[in-house]
PDB file of C-alpha atoms in Angstrom:
ATOM      1  CA  MET H   1      55.913  18.450 -28.855  1.00 62.00           C
ATOM      2  CA  LYS H   2      54.920  15.237 -27.034  1.00 66.00           C
ATOM      3  CA  LYS H   3      57.783  15.522 -24.562  1.00 70.00           C
ATOM      4  CA  TYR H   4      56.372  18.841 -23.201  1.00 70.00           C
ATOM      5  CA  PHE H   5      52.782  17.622 -22.825  1.00 66.00           C
ATOM      6  CA  ILE H   6      53.096  15.654 -19.562  1.00 66.00           C
ATOM      7  CA  PRO H   7      55.320  18.201 -17.751  1.00 65.00           C
ATOM      8  CA  THR H   8      52.925  20.995 -18.793  1.00 64.00           C
ATOM      9  CA  ILE H   9      49.912  19.082 -17.472  1.00 60.00           C
ATOM     10  CA  LEU H  10      51.711  18.343 -14.183  1.00 55.00           C
ATOM     11  CA  LEU H  11      52.667  22.000 -13.806  1.00 55.00           C
ATOM     12  CA  LEU H  12      49.062  23.096 -14.398  1.00 53.00           C
ATOM     13  CA  ILE H  13      47.766  20.612 -11.813  1.00 54.00           C
ATOM     14  CA  LEU H  14      50.312  21.647  -9.193  1.00 52.00           C
ATOM     15  CA  THR H  15      49.771  25.386  -9.642  1.00 54.00           C
ATOM     16  CA  SER H  16      45.983  25.232  -9.878  1.00 58.00           C
ATOM     17  CA  CYS H  17      45.530  23.524  -6.494  1.00 65.00           C
ATOM     18  CA  SER H  18      47.926  25.503  -4.316  1.00 84.00           C
ATOM     19  CA  ILE H  19      46.640  26.033  -0.813  1.00 92.00           C
ATOM     20  CA  LYS H  20      47.262  29.648   0.105  1.00 94.00           C
ATOM     21  CA  PRO H  21      45.261  32.724   1.094  1.00 95.00           C
ATOM     22  CA  GLN H  22      43.864  34.773  -1.770  1.00 96.00           C
ATOM     23  CA  PRO H  23      44.110  38.570  -1.645  1.00 97.00           C
ATOM     24  CA  ILE H  24      40.868  40.278  -0.644  1.00 97.00           C
ATOM     25  CA  ASP H  25      39.886  43.109  -2.971  1.00 98.00           C
ATOM     26  CA  TYR H  26      38.315  45.432  -0.380  1.00 97.00           C
ATOM     27  CA  GLY H  27      35.437  47.419  -1.792  1.00 97.00           C
ATOM     28  CA  SER H  28      34.925  44.909  -4.608  1.00 97.00           C
ATOM     29  CA  ASP H  29      34.827  41.304  -3.301  1.00 98.00           C
ATOM     30  CA  ALA H  30      31.553  40.089  -1.816  1.00 98.00           C
ATOM     31  CA  CYS H  31      31.097  38.034   1.338  1.00 98.00           C
ATOM     32  CA  TYR H  32      30.388  34.400   0.412  1.00 97.00           C
ATOM     33  CA  TYR H  33      27.927  34.057   3.324  1.00 97.00           C
ATOM     34  CA  CYS H  34      25.898  37.317   3.353  1.00 96.00           C
ATOM     35  CA  SER H  35      26.792  38.784  -0.079  1.00 97.00           C
ATOM     36  CA  MET H  36      27.737  42.184   1.387  1.00 97.00           C
ATOM     37  CA  THR H  37      30.745  43.941  -0.134  1.00 97.00           C
ATOM     38  CA  ILE H  38      33.887  43.404   1.945  1.00 98.00           C
ATOM     39  CA  VAL H  39      35.169  46.819   3.003  1.00 97.00           C
ATOM     40  CA  ASP H  40      36.389  46.390   6.596  1.00 96.00           C
ATOM     41  CA  ARG H  41      40.104  45.561   6.733  1.00 97.00           C
ATOM     42  CA  GLN H  42      39.888  44.758  10.455  1.00 97.00           C
ATOM     43  CA  HIS H  43      37.127  42.128  10.455  1.00 97.00           C
ATOM     44  CA  ALA H  44      37.309  40.200   7.154  1.00 98.00           C
ATOM     45  CA  ALA H  45      37.956  36.457   7.121  1.00 98.00           C
ATOM     46  CA  GLN H  46      38.689  33.666   4.676  1.00 98.00           C
ATOM     47  CA  ILE H  47      38.777  29.881   4.444  1.00 97.00           C
ATOM     48  CA  VAL H  48      40.788  27.935   1.883  1.00 97.00           C
ATOM     49  CA  THR H  49      39.840  24.362   1.041  1.00 95.00           C
ATOM     50  CA  GLU H  50      42.174  21.402   0.518  1.00 95.00           C
ATOM     51  CA  LYS H  51      41.646  21.952  -3.224  1.00 93.00           C
ATOM     52  CA  GLY H  52      42.828  25.574  -2.940  1.00 94.00           C
ATOM     53  CA  LYS H  53      39.445  27.271  -3.321  1.00 94.00           C
ATOM     54  CA  ALA H  54      39.142  30.441  -1.204  1.00 96.00           C
ATOM     55  CA  PHE H  55      35.903  31.692   0.361  1.00 97.00           C
ATOM     56  CA  LYS H  56      35.992  35.306   1.548  1.00 98.00           C
ATOM     57  CA  PHE H  57      33.847  36.829   4.293  1.00 98.00           C
ATOM     58  CA  ASP H  58      33.215  40.380   5.473  1.00 97.00           C
ATOM     59  CA  ALA H  59      33.281  39.317   9.124  1.00 97.00           C
ATOM     60  CA  THR H  60      34.531  36.475  11.280  1.00 97.00           C
ATOM     61  CA  GLU H  61      30.943  35.752  12.310  1.00 96.00           C
ATOM     62  CA  CYS H  62      30.011  35.116   8.655  1.00 97.00           C
ATOM     63  CA  MET H  63      32.878  32.607   8.381  1.00 97.00           C
ATOM     64  CA  MET H  64      31.799  30.873  11.597  1.00 96.00           C
ATOM     65  CA  ASN H  65      28.161  30.690  10.492  1.00 94.00           C
ATOM     66  CA  HIS H  66      29.222  29.318   7.091  1.00 95.00           C
ATOM     67  CA  LEU H  67      31.219  26.528   8.774  1.00 93.00           C
ATOM     68  CA  ASN H  68      27.955  25.019   9.959  1.00 89.00           C
ATOM     69  CA  ASP H  69      26.864  24.592   6.332  1.00 89.00           C
ATOM     70  CA  ILE H  70      29.917  22.767   4.958  1.00 90.00           C
ATOM     71  CA  ASN H  71      32.173  19.767   5.597  1.00 88.00           C
ATOM     72  CA  SER H  72      34.940  21.278   7.714  1.00 85.00           C
ATOM     73  CA  ASN H  73      37.250  18.316   7.005  1.00 90.00           C
ATOM     74  CA  GLU H  74      37.858  19.851   3.561  1.00 93.00           C
ATOM     75  CA  ILE H  75      39.199  23.141   4.964  1.00 96.00           C
ATOM     76  CA  ALA H  76      42.964  23.650   4.924  1.00 97.00           C
ATOM     77  CA  LEU H  77      43.196  27.246   6.209  1.00 97.00           C
ATOM     78  CA  PHE H  78      41.074  29.333   8.562  1.00 97.00           C
ATOM     79  CA  LEU H  79      42.081  33.009   8.333  1.00 98.00           C
ATOM     80  CA  VAL H  80      40.915  36.229   9.998  1.00 98.00           C
ATOM     81  CA  ASN H  81      42.048  39.835   9.822  1.00 98.00           C
ATOM     82  CA  ASP H  82      44.236  41.012  12.688  1.00 98.00           C
ATOM     83  CA  TYR H  83      42.461  44.051  14.186  1.00 97.00           C
ATOM     84  CA  SER H  84      45.821  45.550  15.158  1.00 97.00           C
ATOM     85  CA  ASN H  85      47.195  45.149  11.609  1.00 97.00           C
ATOM     86  CA  PRO H  86      44.342  46.013   9.221  1.00 97.00           C
ATOM     87  CA  GLY H  87      44.321  43.951   6.025  1.00 96.00           C
ATOM     88  CA  VAL H  88      46.646  41.261   7.400  1.00 97.00           C
ATOM     89  CA  LEU H  89      45.182  37.745   7.457  1.00 98.00           C
ATOM     90  CA  ILE H  90      46.331  35.519  10.322  1.00 98.00           C
ATOM     91  CA  ASN H  91      45.730  31.910  11.349  1.00 98.00           C
ATOM     92  CA  ALA H  92      42.248  31.932  12.894  1.00 98.00           C
ATOM     93  CA  THR H  93      42.965  28.875  15.043  1.00 97.00           C
ATOM     94  CA  LYS H  94      45.806  30.721  16.813  1.00 98.00           C
ATOM     95  CA  ALA H  95      44.109  34.138  17.066  1.00 98.00           C
ATOM     96  CA  PHE H  96      42.733  35.787  20.196  1.00 98.00           C
ATOM     97  CA  TYR H  97      39.124  36.975  20.059  1.00 98.00           C
ATOM     98  CA  LEU H  98      37.229  39.741  21.795  1.00 98.00           C
ATOM     99  CA  ILE H  99      33.498  40.231  21.884  1.00 97.00           C
ATOM    100  CA  SER H 100      32.950  43.846  22.898  1.00 97.00           C
ATOM    101  CA  GLU H 101      30.217  46.365  22.150  1.00 97.00           C
ATOM    102  CA  GLY H 102      33.038  48.924  22.044  1.00 97.00           C
ATOM    103  CA  ILE H 103      34.274  47.455  18.732  1.00 97.00           C
ATOM    104  CA  PRO H 104      31.408  46.973  16.255  1.00 96.00           C
ATOM    105  CA  SER H 105      31.916  44.317  13.590  1.00 95.00           C
ATOM    106  CA  PRO H 106      30.190  44.321  10.164  1.00 93.00           C
ATOM    107  CA  MET H 107      27.434  41.839  11.048  1.00 93.00           C
ATOM    108  CA  GLY H 108      26.707  43.065  14.570  1.00 92.00           C
ATOM    109  CA  GLU H 109      28.264  40.256  16.631  1.00 94.00           C
ATOM    110  CA  TYR H 110      30.951  42.634  18.013  1.00 97.00           C
ATOM    111  CA  LEU H 111      33.515  39.915  17.273  1.00 97.00           C
ATOM    112  CA  THR H 112      37.115  40.966  16.661  1.00 98.00           C
ATOM    113  CA  ALA H 113      40.292  38.909  16.150  1.00 98.00           C
ATOM    114  CA  PHE H 114      43.813  39.789  17.282  1.00 98.00           C
ATOM    115  CA  GLY H 115      47.101  38.195  16.296  1.00 97.00           C
ATOM    116  CA  ALA H 116      48.763  38.802  19.670  1.00 97.00           C
ATOM    117  CA  LYS H 117      47.565  38.379  23.237  1.00 96.00           C
ATOM    118  CA  GLU H 118      48.844  41.884  24.009  1.00 96.00           C
ATOM    119  CA  GLY H 119      46.512  43.330  21.384  1.00 96.00           C
ATOM    120  CA  VAL H 120      43.391  41.765  22.855  1.00 96.00           C
ATOM    121  CA  GLU H 121      44.437  42.730  26.387  1.00 96.00           C
ATOM    122  CA  GLU H 122      44.971  46.369  25.359  1.00 96.00           C
ATOM    123  CA  ALA H 123      41.579  46.418  23.635  1.00 96.00           C
ATOM    124  CA  MET H 124      39.926  44.926  26.743  1.00 96.00           C
ATOM    125  CA  LEU H 125      41.329  47.755  28.891  1.00 96.00           C
ATOM    126  CA  ILE H 126      39.642  50.296  26.619  1.00 97.00           C
ATOM    127  CA  HIS H 127      36.477  48.527  25.482  1.00 96.00           C
ATOM    128  CA  GLU H 128      35.925  45.688  28.003  1.00 96.00           C
ATOM    129  CA  GLY H 129      34.267  42.499  26.784  1.00 96.00           C
ATOM    130  CA  ASP H 130      34.717  38.745  26.689  1.00 96.00           C
ATOM    131  CA  GLN H 131      37.953  37.178  25.529  1.00 97.00           C
ATOM    132  CA  LEU H 132      37.765  33.876  23.628  1.00 97.00           C
ATOM    133  CA  ASN H 133      40.143  31.441  21.967  1.00 97.00           C
ATOM    134  CA  TRP H 134      39.403  29.395  18.833  1.00 97.00           C
ATOM    135  CA  GLU H 135      37.882  26.458  20.753  1.00 96.00           C
ATOM    136  CA  GLN H 136      35.591  28.769  22.719  1.00 97.00           C
ATOM    137  CA  LEU H 137      34.612  30.583  19.516  1.00 96.00           C
ATOM    138  CA  LYS H 138      33.662  27.288  17.869  1.00 94.00           C
ATOM    139  CA  LEU H 139      31.450  26.422  20.844  1.00 95.00           C
ATOM    140  CA  ARG H 140      29.783  29.846  20.734  1.00 93.00           C
ATOM    141  CA  PHE H 141      28.870  29.332  17.063  1.00 90.00           C
ATOM    142  CA  GLU H 142      28.050  25.641  17.653  1.00 86.00           C
ATOM    143  CA  TYR H 143      30.595  24.604  15.048  1.00 77.00           C
TER     144      TYR H 143
END
């Protein structure tokens, strides 16, 4: 019995702190920042801490506003939904962003993320707007 105790404890520690995105249960999970139910598969976002805790948001703007309230050095993953692939979370620091009144987002900032430059360029042809990268987005939200 004793010989299984330490390996079991190590296994529990390793599996309980894994740093990975958590699935978003659309229509059930609530936004950590504004408490609204997350329903939009094209604008949701998520951060995962170094300890593996996931915070889910109904919009990228909620995630950006929340970053001003926490110690960002503890964040391991920044994730946003890819507008072109609804429900797919992508690396927010590598995403391309569009602010366009032609694409409403849940909290009214008209902020949308794309996983590929082609996606944001196609959306700009249709909707117009301002294209941003992660660094520009951080400046806009004073993060």
